[in-house]
Amino acid sequence: MLKIEVISALANSKNIVDYLQRKGIIQITRHENADSMQSLDTAINISQLEKMKSKAVQAREILGVFSTAKSSLIDSFRPPGEISLEEYGKKEKTTDVIFEKCSRVIETEKQITDSKAEIIRLETSNSSLSVWEGLDVSMKTKTTKYTSLLIGTFPCYMSESALKESLAKTDSEIENYDAEIVYSTEVLSCAAVLCLKSEEGKMLEALRTLGFAKPNELCNEEAKEAIRKNSEKISALQSKIDDLQNEIKAYAEYLPDIDFLIDFLTLKIDKYEALKDISVTDNIIYLSGFIPEKDSEKTAKTLEEKFSAAVALSVPDEEEDVPVLLENNTFASPVEGITEMYALPGKRDIDPNAIMSFFYYVFFGMMFSDAGYGLLMVIATALVLLKAKPEGQKRKTVLMYFFCGVSTTFWGIMFGSFFGDLINIIRTNYLGLPEMRLHVWLNPAGDDLMITMLYCFLFGIIHLFVGVGIKGYMLWQQGEKFGAVCDTLSIYMAVGGVAPILAGMIIDVPSGLKNICKYIALAGVALIILTAGRESKSIGGKLGAGLYALYNTVSGYLSDILSYSRLLALGLVTGIIGSVVNMMGTLPQNMIIKTVLFIFVFIFGHTINFGINIIGAYVHTNRLQYVEFFSRFYEGGGNAFNPLKVNSKTFKFKEETNNG
């Protein structure tokens, strides 16, 4: 990574920034302004653009609900189509028109929402008014010259006779009145009581003692008439909603244009964000940043020739926070995302992906370890690669699962698992043949369980030793040659010497080899004690630090090596569950029923098994890299290279040479 500085005439600023954004190879960084320079304030522009983008995204989401266009899963992996500068300029001129359509879509959707809310209100009103349909006068009728009408509800079943009896007991002085029960259930009774105006107060007080309450909603007309009018309004609103929805559907043809608008606004926002870090005067523009070394000469030459700019390239200082750009081959680059999730390499780190990728694919395959599942992964990812031709991170992700699928197929063959024991199930249940040996190397689910576990530990030791070796290499490169030799050799001797001795508890190990390993281990222990505390000044401090380092080595490596038993555990789970699924499908004796059940159970069971265990293999493979491998040498802390570029999902610019 090199540092780049560019000075040019202010008149060229737009063209320079647009060119750099199309190329996507320079990360513009903030710098201190000279006395005569000032930074650009683009906050208002960014705020306006973000509001416009938010509106366009909202319209896109609305149209996505109403659009009938469907895309396949493979289509989601396809790269965006190329566009020339001339085509881009033409589409840019239409953005104002498209934005107006977005506003119309949002306004139309708001009308639909308001209409639906009004329908709910009217339906709620009708529901509350329905109990008063038997009342043949307006609910707001209150008084005449001599009488008052009281309407309300009781929280229980109430008949007319029961109401009159209760009123007589409550207030015997009230005699001149009439009561009608309009509606009644076990939990609600609606009543209308007509009494003398002079006795309204007494009647109301008597009714309240019985639980009488006035209704929340009153209408100026008969309830049944109000319900009829509300129903007509609901029908009209529903018709309006249908028309508005058809109007929105008509805008679906503008979805590609709205997608372009969203990406166009994203490009503008990114550009204005970058402009914050550019210095200007009345006549010139100055920017600085970082550029990959492989692109530096060509880019500098283009800027000088095309924009009459002055360009300076230099090696960054040690103190500068240089961004990290990972560059690996096709085999290693797919796992770069795994490393980035943990941390990017720091200044003193090496890029671990070239080495980690091999272990990642091997361990994933061991944990998934079913040849049938592996073949499905290989076929699916190969189809995506061939038909969709994805680019960038999508391509890396698909390639990662392709290589994981190849490894899974390999280990499935080694361990004898193809959709569990599908081959033997077919042989015994449908072909009348005896079972056959399925595994090429080991049978973890049978007699080779402990041997397989030892191999898992062996692979774990190799994995850890590679990490220790990388640490030693880094120390050697930093000039700490004594520490590189002692820290690496002591671990190799101590752990490597003890391993065969412990393995002898499970398998036969020649006594002569055990004796040799014993002395190697003791020598490694002595080397740890004598050299691990070399930075301490006193002899006691050196010895204490050495003993502490020995304790950490024993406890740490023992637990780390045991962690690799997950290679066996997850591999067993995948195969055993697959075999159980197959067994469940062959339980019936009737051949027709057995076949039908087997097909159903096979598809459903193996789909679940595939989904659960691919997640488990992914998570635990990551863990082995993060906890066991990276802890030996990796510090991390780097910042990702984040150039000004075209962040677009719908288009990419053609090569500059094709744009004239």
XYZ file of C-alpha atoms in Angstrom:
660
model
C 0.000 0.000 0.000
C 1.379 3.396 -1.031
C 0.456 6.910 -0.056
C -0.814 9.102 -2.881
C -1.171 12.899 -3.046
C -2.962 14.708 -5.865
C -3.024 18.430 -6.702
C -5.007 19.828 -9.610
C -6.980 22.818 -10.776
C -10.268 23.310 -8.944
C -12.108 23.173 -12.271
C -11.062 19.523 -12.606
C -12.219 18.527 -9.117
C -15.548 16.985 -10.135
C -14.048 14.968 -12.965
C -11.180 13.748 -10.764
C -13.443 12.638 -7.924
C -15.865 10.963 -10.348
C -12.965 9.137 -12.010
C -11.569 7.950 -8.666
C -15.000 6.737 -7.616
C -15.413 4.742 -10.817
C -11.988 3.179 -10.419
C -12.508 2.409 -6.709
C -8.807 2.091 -5.825
C -8.014 5.114 -3.618
C -9.040 5.558 0.004
C -9.160 9.314 0.539
C -8.007 10.267 4.034
C -8.311 13.373 6.158
C -5.261 15.621 6.496
C -4.330 18.887 8.116
C -5.088 21.907 5.966
C -2.454 24.444 5.051
C -3.151 28.041 6.064
C -4.489 28.944 2.657
C -6.728 25.834 2.335
C -10.065 24.840 3.731
C -12.180 21.697 3.849
C -15.466 21.397 2.037
C -18.646 21.403 4.134
C -21.019 18.924 2.486
C -23.235 18.104 5.490
C -26.307 19.825 4.024
C -25.882 18.067 0.669
C -25.516 14.702 2.379
C -28.587 15.306 4.546
C -30.732 16.182 1.517
C -29.479 13.205 -0.471
C -30.099 10.811 2.424
C -33.690 12.049 2.718
C -34.189 11.499 -1.003
C -32.643 8.041 -0.790
C -34.834 7.145 2.177
C -37.886 8.165 0.165
C -36.755 6.148 -2.863
C -36.081 3.093 -0.694
C -39.532 3.441 0.883
C -41.141 3.581 -2.554
C -39.080 0.559 -3.627
C -40.311 -1.437 -0.640
C -43.924 -0.470 -1.375
C -43.643 -1.500 -5.001
C -41.907 -4.712 -3.962
C -45.076 -5.730 -2.098
C -47.323 -5.080 -5.095
C -44.946 -6.256 -7.821
C -45.623 -9.661 -9.350
C -42.112 -9.998 -10.793
C -40.212 -12.871 -9.224
C -36.493 -13.629 -9.357
C -34.771 -16.950 -8.789
C -32.184 -17.632 -6.101
C -29.471 -17.835 -8.751
C -30.430 -14.367 -10.009
C -29.514 -12.908 -6.619
C -25.900 -13.935 -7.257
C -25.643 -12.341 -10.695
C -23.346 -9.316 -10.963
C -24.842 -5.958 -11.943
C -24.904 -5.077 -15.628
C -22.319 -2.797 -17.160
C -23.153 0.756 -18.102
C -21.200 3.323 -20.087
C -20.676 6.912 -19.006
C -22.957 8.031 -21.824
C -25.760 5.701 -20.703
C -25.227 6.779 -17.105
C -25.533 10.431 -18.108
C -28.826 9.786 -19.906
C -30.304 7.930 -16.923
C -29.071 10.633 -14.558
C -31.253 13.163 -16.399
C -34.354 11.085 -15.588
C -33.741 10.880 -11.837
C -35.930 13.906 -11.034
C -38.866 12.351 -12.886
C -38.336 9.009 -11.138
C -38.135 10.732 -7.763
C -41.513 12.351 -8.421
C -42.941 8.915 -9.146
C -41.503 7.697 -5.831
C -43.284 10.557 -4.071
C -46.528 9.634 -5.824
C -46.157 5.981 -4.805
C -45.615 6.968 -1.174
C -48.572 9.366 -1.219
C -50.795 6.718 -2.812
C -49.742 4.149 -0.219
C -50.525 6.686 2.528
C -54.034 7.114 1.113
C -54.448 3.333 1.164
C -53.293 3.208 4.782
C -55.642 6.054 5.787
C -58.542 4.374 3.984
C -57.887 1.070 5.714
C -57.755 2.846 9.063
C -61.091 4.527 8.284
C -62.603 1.159 7.345
C -61.509 -0.276 10.679
C -63.049 2.727 12.469
C -66.339 2.319 10.605
C -66.431 -1.428 11.196
C -65.802 -0.840 14.885
C -68.605 1.720 14.910
C -70.977 -0.722 13.222
C -70.042 -3.384 15.724
C -70.927 -1.114 18.641
C -74.088 0.154 16.942
C -75.365 -3.303 15.963
C -76.777 -3.933 19.441
C -79.007 -0.839 19.031
C -80.583 -1.821 15.717
C -83.841 -2.570 17.533
C -84.102 1.038 18.720
C -86.406 2.893 16.302
C -85.460 6.429 17.355
C -82.237 8.401 17.201
C -79.784 7.510 19.934
C -79.327 11.228 20.631
C -83.031 11.761 21.325
C -83.124 13.098 24.863
C -86.241 15.046 25.808
C -89.654 16.245 24.706
C -91.724 18.847 26.504
C -92.734 16.415 29.240
C -90.584 13.286 28.834
C -86.933 12.145 28.795
C -85.413 9.155 27.013
C -82.571 7.368 28.750
C -80.657 4.749 26.809
C -77.771 2.632 28.124
C -76.496 -0.819 28.986
C -76.482 -3.246 31.899
C -73.518 -5.620 32.394
C -75.784 -8.673 32.658
C -78.905 -10.277 31.261
C -81.904 -8.085 32.011
C -85.521 -8.635 30.940
C -88.156 -5.909 30.976
C -89.989 -7.471 33.889
C -86.768 -7.892 35.852
C -85.830 -4.275 35.166
C -89.224 -2.974 36.334
C -89.113 -5.132 39.468
C -85.626 -3.851 40.274
C -86.688 -0.235 39.754
C -89.710 -0.733 42.030
C -87.445 -2.061 44.770
C -84.873 0.701 44.256
C -87.275 3.654 44.192
C -90.983 2.920 44.676
C -91.944 6.558 44.059
C -91.153 6.269 40.337
C -94.323 5.062 38.657
C -94.848 6.883 35.368
C -92.256 5.369 33.001
C -91.840 2.730 30.342
C -88.803 0.490 29.681
C -87.798 -1.596 26.653
C -84.919 -4.083 26.312
C -83.515 -3.552 22.814
C -80.850 -6.256 22.951
C -79.710 -8.751 25.558
C -77.177 -11.516 26.129
C -75.830 -13.157 29.240
C -73.240 -10.401 29.666
C -74.946 -7.370 28.144
C -78.403 -5.813 27.957
C -79.298 -2.649 26.037
C -82.280 -0.729 27.380
C -84.333 2.368 26.521
C -86.263 3.952 29.411
C -88.895 6.684 28.865
C -89.816 8.672 31.959
C -91.301 12.016 32.985
C -88.898 14.871 32.568
C -89.481 15.879 36.150
C -88.368 12.413 37.352
C -85.290 12.093 35.071
C -82.849 12.589 37.949
C -84.492 9.978 40.155
C -84.752 7.488 37.313
C -81.107 7.946 36.311
C -79.967 7.446 39.902
C -82.056 4.294 40.242
C -80.766 2.876 36.975
C -77.143 3.513 37.992
C -77.590 1.440 41.121
C -78.374 -1.457 38.749
C -75.172 -0.944 36.721
C -76.689 1.269 34.041
C -74.133 3.050 31.796
C -74.610 5.328 28.815
C -73.148 4.054 25.513
C -69.806 5.463 24.333
C -70.996 6.136 20.815
C -74.208 7.943 19.927
C -75.503 8.764 16.463
C -77.907 11.438 15.281
C -80.147 8.908 13.596
C -81.483 5.427 14.063
C -78.717 2.881 14.627
C -79.741 0.756 11.653
C -79.604 3.804 9.388
C -76.149 4.732 10.708
C -74.986 1.169 10.088
C -76.305 1.306 6.541
C -74.483 4.550 5.820
C -71.272 3.226 7.382
C -71.490 0.104 5.243
C -71.856 2.234 2.136
C -68.784 4.233 3.162
C -66.854 0.992 3.716
C -67.757 -0.219 0.228
C -66.707 3.104 -1.269
C -63.430 3.067 0.643
C -62.731 -0.513 -0.401
C -63.343 0.446 -4.021
C -61.004 3.408 -3.556
C -58.347 1.119 -2.093
C -58.635 -1.208 -5.082
C -58.174 1.712 -7.455
C -55.182 3.009 -5.483
C -53.582 -0.436 -5.402
C -54.002 -0.751 -9.166
C -52.399 2.657 -9.490
C -49.394 1.491 -7.460
C -49.141 -1.717 -9.469
C -48.926 0.401 -12.605
C -45.744 1.938 -11.181
C -44.094 -1.495 -10.951
C -42.639 -1.008 -14.425
C -40.434 1.721 -12.942
C -38.759 -0.624 -10.444
C -35.480 -0.799 -12.448
C -35.458 3.014 -12.655
C -36.048 3.325 -8.905
C -33.246 0.827 -8.248
C -30.987 3.002 -10.393
C -32.118 6.090 -8.482
C -31.227 4.468 -5.141
C -27.759 3.537 -6.400
C -27.331 6.970 -7.999
C -28.096 8.664 -4.681
C -25.778 6.242 -2.858
C -22.950 7.226 -5.213
C -23.661 10.900 -4.590
C -23.687 10.436 -0.810
C -20.402 8.521 -0.882
C -18.842 11.204 -3.061
C -19.938 14.029 -0.770
C -18.620 12.077 2.227
C -15.239 11.844 0.466
C -15.302 15.540 -0.363
C -15.172 16.295 3.377
C -11.570 15.062 3.371
C -10.487 17.149 0.362
C -8.845 20.572 0.692
C -9.441 23.447 -1.705
C -8.486 27.018 -2.365
C -9.976 29.403 -4.894
C -7.904 27.748 -7.600
C -6.705 24.266 -6.639
C -7.825 20.984 -5.104
C -5.656 18.749 -2.913
C -6.359 15.219 -1.744
C -4.316 12.461 -0.140
C -4.951 8.813 0.587
C -3.779 5.256 0.088
C -3.629 3.166 -3.070
C -2.580 -0.475 -3.698
C 0.947 -0.553 -5.051
C -0.049 -2.584 -8.117
C -2.458 0.152 -9.245
C -0.361 3.167 -8.290
C 1.756 3.813 -11.398
C -1.084 3.405 -13.884
C -3.453 5.573 -11.847
C -0.862 8.305 -11.345
C -0.123 8.374 -15.078
C -3.843 8.623 -15.948
C -4.424 11.467 -13.467
C -1.460 13.379 -14.827
C -2.357 12.921 -18.493
C -6.151 13.141 -18.329
C -6.620 15.836 -15.685
C -3.264 17.674 -15.730
C -2.817 16.775 -12.068
C 0.395 16.608 -10.067
C 0.644 13.198 -8.380
C 3.133 12.072 -5.714
C 3.550 8.468 -4.567
C 5.425 7.548 -1.397
C 5.903 4.767 1.119
C 3.833 5.423 4.292
C 5.633 6.107 7.551
C 5.761 3.426 10.226
C 3.502 5.519 12.459
C 0.760 5.916 9.854
C -2.402 3.849 10.140
C -2.175 2.125 6.779
C -5.376 0.328 5.698
C -5.304 -3.410 5.004
C -6.196 -4.939 1.648
C -6.143 -8.736 1.561
C -4.972 -10.315 -1.676
C -4.953 -14.085 -2.073
C -5.367 -16.712 -4.761
C -8.624 -18.429 -5.696
C -8.147 -21.131 -3.069
C -7.421 -18.840 -0.114
C -9.419 -15.692 -0.891
C -12.831 -17.282 -0.074
C -11.947 -17.454 3.641
C -10.876 -13.809 3.839
C -14.338 -12.982 5.157
C -13.823 -15.456 8.012
C -10.615 -13.669 9.001
C -12.233 -10.242 8.654
C -15.010 -11.269 11.072
C -12.279 -11.921 13.651
C -9.906 -9.034 12.852
C -7.849 -7.782 9.968
C -4.066 -8.265 10.214
C -2.211 -5.633 12.212
C 1.102 -4.064 11.278
C 3.128 -6.941 12.740
C 0.883 -9.729 11.450
C 1.068 -11.792 8.327
C -1.981 -12.556 6.200
C -3.083 -15.933 7.662
C -5.570 -16.853 4.927
C -3.200 -18.779 2.667
C -2.441 -21.221 5.506
C -5.776 -21.077 7.283
C -7.762 -21.895 4.144
C -6.365 -25.445 3.935
C -7.212 -26.225 7.556
C -10.582 -24.507 7.241
C -11.717 -26.688 4.343
C -10.315 -29.873 5.915
C -11.939 -29.304 9.300
C -15.276 -28.267 7.802
C -15.328 -31.436 5.724
C -14.463 -33.634 8.712
C -17.267 -32.141 10.772
C -19.882 -32.351 8.011
C -18.428 -35.585 6.591
C -21.253 -36.877 4.403
C -20.490 -37.480 0.737
C -24.128 -36.963 -0.270
C -24.329 -33.597 1.442
C -20.952 -32.659 -0.001
C -22.069 -33.481 -3.531
C -25.168 -31.338 -3.069
C -22.960 -28.440 -2.002
C -20.583 -28.940 -4.930
C -23.389 -29.184 -7.504
C -25.332 -26.204 -6.116
C -22.303 -23.917 -5.861
C -20.981 -25.019 -9.260
C -24.334 -24.143 -10.861
C -24.247 -20.696 -9.253
C -20.661 -20.124 -10.408
C -21.369 -21.245 -13.967
C -24.808 -19.699 -14.498
C -24.750 -16.544 -12.374
C -20.997 -15.792 -12.587
C -21.007 -13.837 -9.306
C -18.340 -11.295 -8.515
C -16.687 -9.838 -5.447
C -17.688 -11.096 -2.017
C -20.568 -13.161 -3.402
C -18.132 -15.138 -5.560
C -15.832 -15.666 -2.587
C -18.704 -16.952 -0.448
C -19.865 -19.390 -3.127
C -16.290 -20.589 -3.701
C -15.815 -21.148 0.022
C -18.811 -23.473 0.163
C -17.669 -25.145 -3.062
C -14.322 -26.068 -1.513
C -16.058 -27.031 1.739
C -18.347 -29.271 -0.331
C -15.364 -30.943 -2.005
C -13.803 -31.572 1.411
C -17.116 -32.849 2.805
C -17.432 -35.286 -0.103
C -13.867 -36.529 0.440
C -14.298 -37.135 4.153
C -17.718 -38.686 3.599
C -16.048 -41.254 1.327
C -13.243 -41.788 3.834
C -15.706 -42.355 6.697
C -18.363 -44.185 4.661
C -21.318 -41.811 4.876
C -23.522 -41.078 1.848
C -26.805 -39.652 3.106
C -26.069 -41.726 6.205
C -26.116 -45.407 5.272
C -28.328 -44.924 2.201
C -26.337 -47.378 0.059
C -26.812 -50.264 2.504
C -30.452 -49.305 3.072
C -31.137 -49.689 -0.652
C -29.108 -52.908 -0.869
C -30.851 -54.638 2.035
C -34.416 -53.315 1.653
C -34.857 -53.097 -2.105
C -32.197 -55.226 -3.770
C -32.051 -58.109 -1.281
C -28.254 -57.845 -1.054
C -26.142 -57.984 2.114
C -24.568 -54.887 3.576
C -21.201 -53.798 2.221
C -18.270 -51.885 3.649
C -18.929 -48.210 3.001
C -15.820 -46.538 4.428
C -12.582 -46.304 2.513
C -10.415 -45.469 5.524
C -12.086 -45.404 8.958
C -15.543 -46.135 10.353
C -16.044 -43.638 13.221
C -19.516 -45.002 13.960
C -18.135 -48.543 14.333
C -14.913 -50.154 15.476
C -12.665 -47.209 14.575
C -14.113 -44.680 17.006
C -11.016 -44.296 19.199
C -8.612 -44.425 16.270
C -10.566 -41.649 14.576
C -10.418 -39.577 17.748
C -6.630 -39.973 17.873
C -6.377 -38.773 14.278
C -8.512 -35.757 15.188
C -6.068 -34.963 17.995
C -3.172 -35.431 15.576
C -4.691 -33.000 13.096
C -5.233 -30.601 15.983
C -1.592 -30.830 17.057
C -0.470 -30.161 13.487
C -2.827 -27.172 13.349
C -1.447 -25.772 16.602
C 2.160 -26.449 15.602
C 1.680 -24.511 12.376
C 0.426 -21.563 14.437
C 3.440 -21.838 16.749
C 5.724 -22.025 13.717
C 4.192 -18.847 12.263
C 4.812 -17.089 15.574
C 8.416 -18.232 15.506
C 8.804 -16.995 11.939
C 7.389 -13.588 12.917
C 9.788 -13.321 15.867
C 12.690 -14.258 13.611
C 11.695 -11.569 11.116
C 11.552 -9.033 13.950
C 15.125 -9.884 14.957
C 14.278 -12.010 18.024
C 16.041 -15.100 16.696
C 16.840 -16.636 20.093
C 13.245 -16.293 21.252
C 11.961 -17.630 17.924
C 14.017 -20.817 18.270
C 13.420 -21.390 21.990
C 9.697 -20.609 22.068
C 8.995 -22.737 19.011
C 11.326 -25.668 19.654
C 10.311 -26.017 23.308
C 6.620 -26.387 22.395
C 7.378 -28.846 19.613
C 9.485 -30.980 21.940
C 7.213 -30.853 25.006
C 3.878 -31.384 23.271
C 5.258 -33.592 20.507
C 7.060 -35.781 23.039
C 4.059 -36.258 25.317
C 1.578 -36.985 22.509
C 2.800 -40.518 21.614
C 3.003 -41.421 25.308
C -0.633 -40.437 25.870
C -1.663 -42.143 22.646
C -0.198 -45.341 24.103
C -3.159 -45.438 26.482
C -5.393 -46.238 23.500
C -3.177 -47.892 20.889
C 0.025 -49.900 20.998
C 3.060 -47.636 20.833
C 6.538 -49.285 20.780
C 8.270 -48.960 24.133
C 11.427 -47.723 22.437
C 9.516 -44.853 20.847
C 7.942 -44.046 24.212
C 11.353 -43.799 25.849
C 12.682 -41.530 23.121
C 9.581 -39.324 23.347
C 9.907 -39.170 27.137
C 13.372 -37.648 26.912
C 12.299 -35.298 24.135
C 9.392 -34.101 26.292
C 11.647 -33.620 29.328
C 14.078 -31.642 27.219
C 11.207 -29.480 25.996
C 10.001 -28.921 29.578
C 13.517 -27.940 30.650
C 13.799 -25.548 27.719
C 10.513 -23.880 28.677
C 11.585 -23.454 32.298
C 15.014 -22.108 31.375
C 14.055 -19.724 28.552
C 10.445 -18.605 29.031
C 11.462 -16.147 31.770
C 14.512 -14.774 29.967
C 13.239 -11.193 30.183
C 13.326 -11.253 34.005
C 16.497 -9.845 35.562
C 16.819 -12.075 38.645
C 17.400 -15.816 38.653
C 14.348 -16.303 40.870
C 12.240 -14.284 38.469
C 13.492 -16.282 35.505
C 12.724 -19.576 37.256
C 9.289 -18.442 38.438
C 8.325 -17.162 35.010
C 9.569 -20.386 33.459
C 7.481 -22.554 35.801
C 4.428 -20.384 35.167
C 4.969 -20.699 31.410
C 5.225 -24.484 31.831
C 1.902 -24.553 33.701
C 0.242 -22.458 30.968
C 1.697 -24.716 28.287
C 0.467 -27.926 29.933
C -3.023 -26.659 30.760
C -3.435 -24.599 27.612
C -2.324 -27.176 25.079
C -4.164 -29.997 26.819
C -7.493 -28.142 26.619
C -6.808 -26.910 23.094
C -5.966 -30.381 21.784
C -9.060 -31.821 23.424
C -11.078 -29.166 21.577
C -10.364 -30.995 18.337
C -12.550 -33.858 19.507
C -15.369 -31.779 18.013
C -14.094 -32.945 14.620
C -15.175 -36.455 15.589
C -18.297 -35.446 17.511
C -19.897 -33.358 14.780
C -18.928 -35.853 12.092
C -20.581 -38.645 14.074
C -23.724 -36.593 14.632
C -24.147 -35.933 10.912
C -23.751 -39.585 9.922
C -25.732 -41.121 12.788
C -28.710 -38.792 12.399
C -28.697 -39.507 8.663
C -28.736 -43.263 9.348
C -31.564 -42.886 11.888
C -33.595 -40.947 9.312
C -33.090 -43.766 6.794
C -34.084 -46.400 9.368
C -37.305 -44.551 10.221
C -38.259 -44.500 6.560
C -37.938 -48.302 6.228
C -39.967 -49.378 9.275
C -43.157 -50.559 7.446
C -43.151 -54.094 6.039
C -45.380 -53.358 3.054
C -43.070 -52.416 0.193
C -45.332 -49.740 -1.301
C -45.962 -48.045 2.044
C -42.272 -48.367 2.892
C -41.239 -46.700 -0.366
C -43.672 -43.813 -0.028
C -42.732 -43.254 3.622
C -39.032 -43.596 2.882
C -39.146 -40.920 0.171
C -41.002 -38.504 2.450
C -38.840 -39.173 5.527
C -35.663 -39.093 3.427
C -36.387 -35.671 1.944
C -37.675 -34.104 5.154
C -35.187 -35.710 7.550
C -32.073 -35.117 5.490
C -33.093 -31.529 4.786
C -33.276 -30.882 8.538
C -30.052 -32.792 9.166
C -28.277 -30.880 6.395
C -29.443 -27.498 7.665
C -28.567 -28.081 11.311
C -25.181 -29.689 10.777
C -23.905 -27.309 8.100
C -24.456 -24.510 10.616
C -22.664 -26.533 13.297
C -19.731 -27.269 10.986
C -19.459 -23.594 10.039
C -19.573 -22.318 13.625
C -17.135 -24.859 15.068
C -14.687 -24.583 12.177
C -14.599 -20.837 12.790
C -14.035 -21.474 16.478
C -11.031 -23.714 15.852
C -9.451 -20.953 13.765
C -10.290 -18.103 16.144
C -9.562 -19.716 19.515
C -6.962 -22.408 18.850
C -5.121 -21.214 15.721
C -5.144 -17.418 15.829
C -4.314 -17.318 19.536
C -0.818 -18.705 18.732
C 0.356 -15.811 16.588
C -2.345 -13.431 15.440
C -2.866 -9.980 16.964
C -5.172 -8.282 14.458
C -6.279 -4.685 14.818
C -5.935 -3.607 11.183
C -8.420 -1.314 9.451
C -9.988 -2.402 6.187
C -9.073 -0.637 2.957
C -12.195 1.369 2.160
C -11.737 3.208 -1.129
C -14.133 5.661 -2.688
C -15.974 3.387 -5.095
C -19.229 2.663 -6.863
C -21.463 0.981 -4.282
C -24.174 -0.130 -6.659
C -26.374 -3.210 -6.808
C -27.802 -2.530 -10.259
C -24.932 -1.344 -12.444
C -21.183 -1.080 -12.778
C -19.205 1.158 -15.072
C -17.477 -0.270 -18.080
C -13.711 -0.090 -18.192
C -12.517 3.463 -18.618
C -10.995 2.605 -21.995
C -14.473 1.713 -23.261
C -15.939 4.947 -22.040
C -13.881 7.098 -24.307
